[in-house]
Amino acid sequence: MSPNSKGEAPLRSDHDIVLARQQVRRLTQELKFSLVDQTKMVTAASELARNALIYGGGGTMEWEIVSVDGRRGLKLRFSDEGPGIPNLELAMTDGWTSGNGLGMGLTGTKRLVNEFDIDTKVGAGTRVTIARWI
Ligand SMILES: Nc1ncnc2c1ncn2[C@@H]1O[C@H](COP(=O)(O)OP(=O)(O)OP(=O)(O)O)[C@@H](O)[C@H]1O
Ligand SMILES: [Mg+2]
């Protein structure tokens, strides 16, 4: 696999989420992540994909194999053009949900990865970028 290979997958249905999970599993296997670390990244991807679908009305997952200072990793970006998150501080609180969730998706995801960044704008959409290094 070339060091900067990348791609994109739609998040429009439950089936797309299954495919996105499989894609992340495959990529982490190719990067030789440990089984535990593979599952961390797949779980994080699953949570963010679900948020993009449920709250964002669907979106996309972009993936990229990144290499910094000889260290390789997987970067994932989940984008939607939904309503955005009005109060990010609240959304990043354990147990807070605006819907019927457990309110653990974002906070849980943050703990599973090495890099976590949210860019959100009310009325414009949400973009969450995560990365994990091998
Ligand atoms: N892509 C998004 N667009 C708009 N709002 C979002 C998005 N992602 C998260 N949110 C808001 O942030 C809140 C917290 O998200 P989080 O994933 O932590 O919990 P949840 O989805 O409510 O429950 P869980 O993921 O535990 O089932 C959501 O309830 C929702 O209000
Ligand atoms: Mg969630």
Coordinates of C-alpha atoms and ligand atoms in Angstrom, one line a residue, residues 47-48 50-57 80 82-87 90-93 95-108 120 125-128, ligand 1:
E47 CA -19.7 5.8 16.5
L48 CA -18.9 8.8 14.2
R50 CA -23.7 6.6 13.2
N51 CA -23.7 10.3 14.4
A52 CA -23.2 11.5 10.8
L53 CA -26.2 9.3 9.7
I54 CA -28.5 10.0 12.6
Y55 CA -27.9 13.6 13.4
G56 CA -26.2 14.8 10.2
G57 CA -28.7 13.2 7.8
D80 CA -22.0 15.9 7.1
G82 CA -26.5 18.5 8.8
P83 CA -27.6 21.0 11.6
G84 CA -24.3 21.2 13.3
I85 CA -23.7 21.0 17.1
P86 CA -25.0 24.2 18.9
N87 CA -23.2 23.5 22.2
L90 CA -22.2 19.9 26.2
A91 CA -22.0 17.4 23.4
M92 CA -18.5 16.5 24.6
T93 CA -19.9 15.6 28.1
G95 CA -23.9 10.9 29.1
W96 CA -25.3 14.0 27.3
T97 CA -27.6 13.2 24.4
S98 CA -30.1 15.3 22.4
G99 CA -31.7 12.1 21.3
N100 CA -32.1 8.5 22.6
G101 CA -28.5 7.6 22.7
L102 CA -26.2 7.0 25.7
G103 CA -24.3 10.2 25.0
M104 CA -21.1 8.3 25.0
G105 CA -20.2 8.3 21.3
L106 CA -18.1 11.4 21.1
T107 CA -16.4 11.2 24.5
G108 CA -15.8 7.4 24.0
T120 CA -19.0 22.2 13.5
G125 CA -22.6 20.7 9.3
T126 CA -20.1 18.8 11.2
R127 CA -16.6 17.4 10.5
V128 CA -14.9 15.1 12.9
Ligands
LIG1 N1 -22.8 14.8 13.3 C1 -23.6 15.5 14.2 N2 -24.4 16.4 13.8 C2 -25.2 17.1 14.7 N3 -25.2 16.8 16.0 C3 -24.4 15.8 16.5 C4 -23.5 15.1 15.6 N4 -22.8 14.2 16.3 C5 -23.2 14.3 17.6 N5 -24.1 15.3 17.7 C6 -24.8 15.8 18.9 O1 -23.9 15.4 20.0 C7 -24.6 14.6 21.0 C8 -23.7 13.7 21.6 O2 -23.2 12.7 20.6 P1 -22.7 11.3 21.1 O3 -22.4 10.5 19.9 O4 -21.7 11.5 22.2 O5 -24.0 10.7 21.9 P2 -25.3 10.1 21.2 O6 -25.2 9.9 19.8 O7 -26.4 11.0 21.7 O8 -25.4 8.7 22.0 P3 -24.5 7.4 21.7 O9 -23.5 7.7 20.6 O10 -23.9 7.1 23.0 O11 -25.5 6.4 21.3 C9 -25.8 14.0 20.2 O12 -26.8 13.6 21.0 C10 -26.1 15.1 19.2 O13 -27.0 16.0 19.8

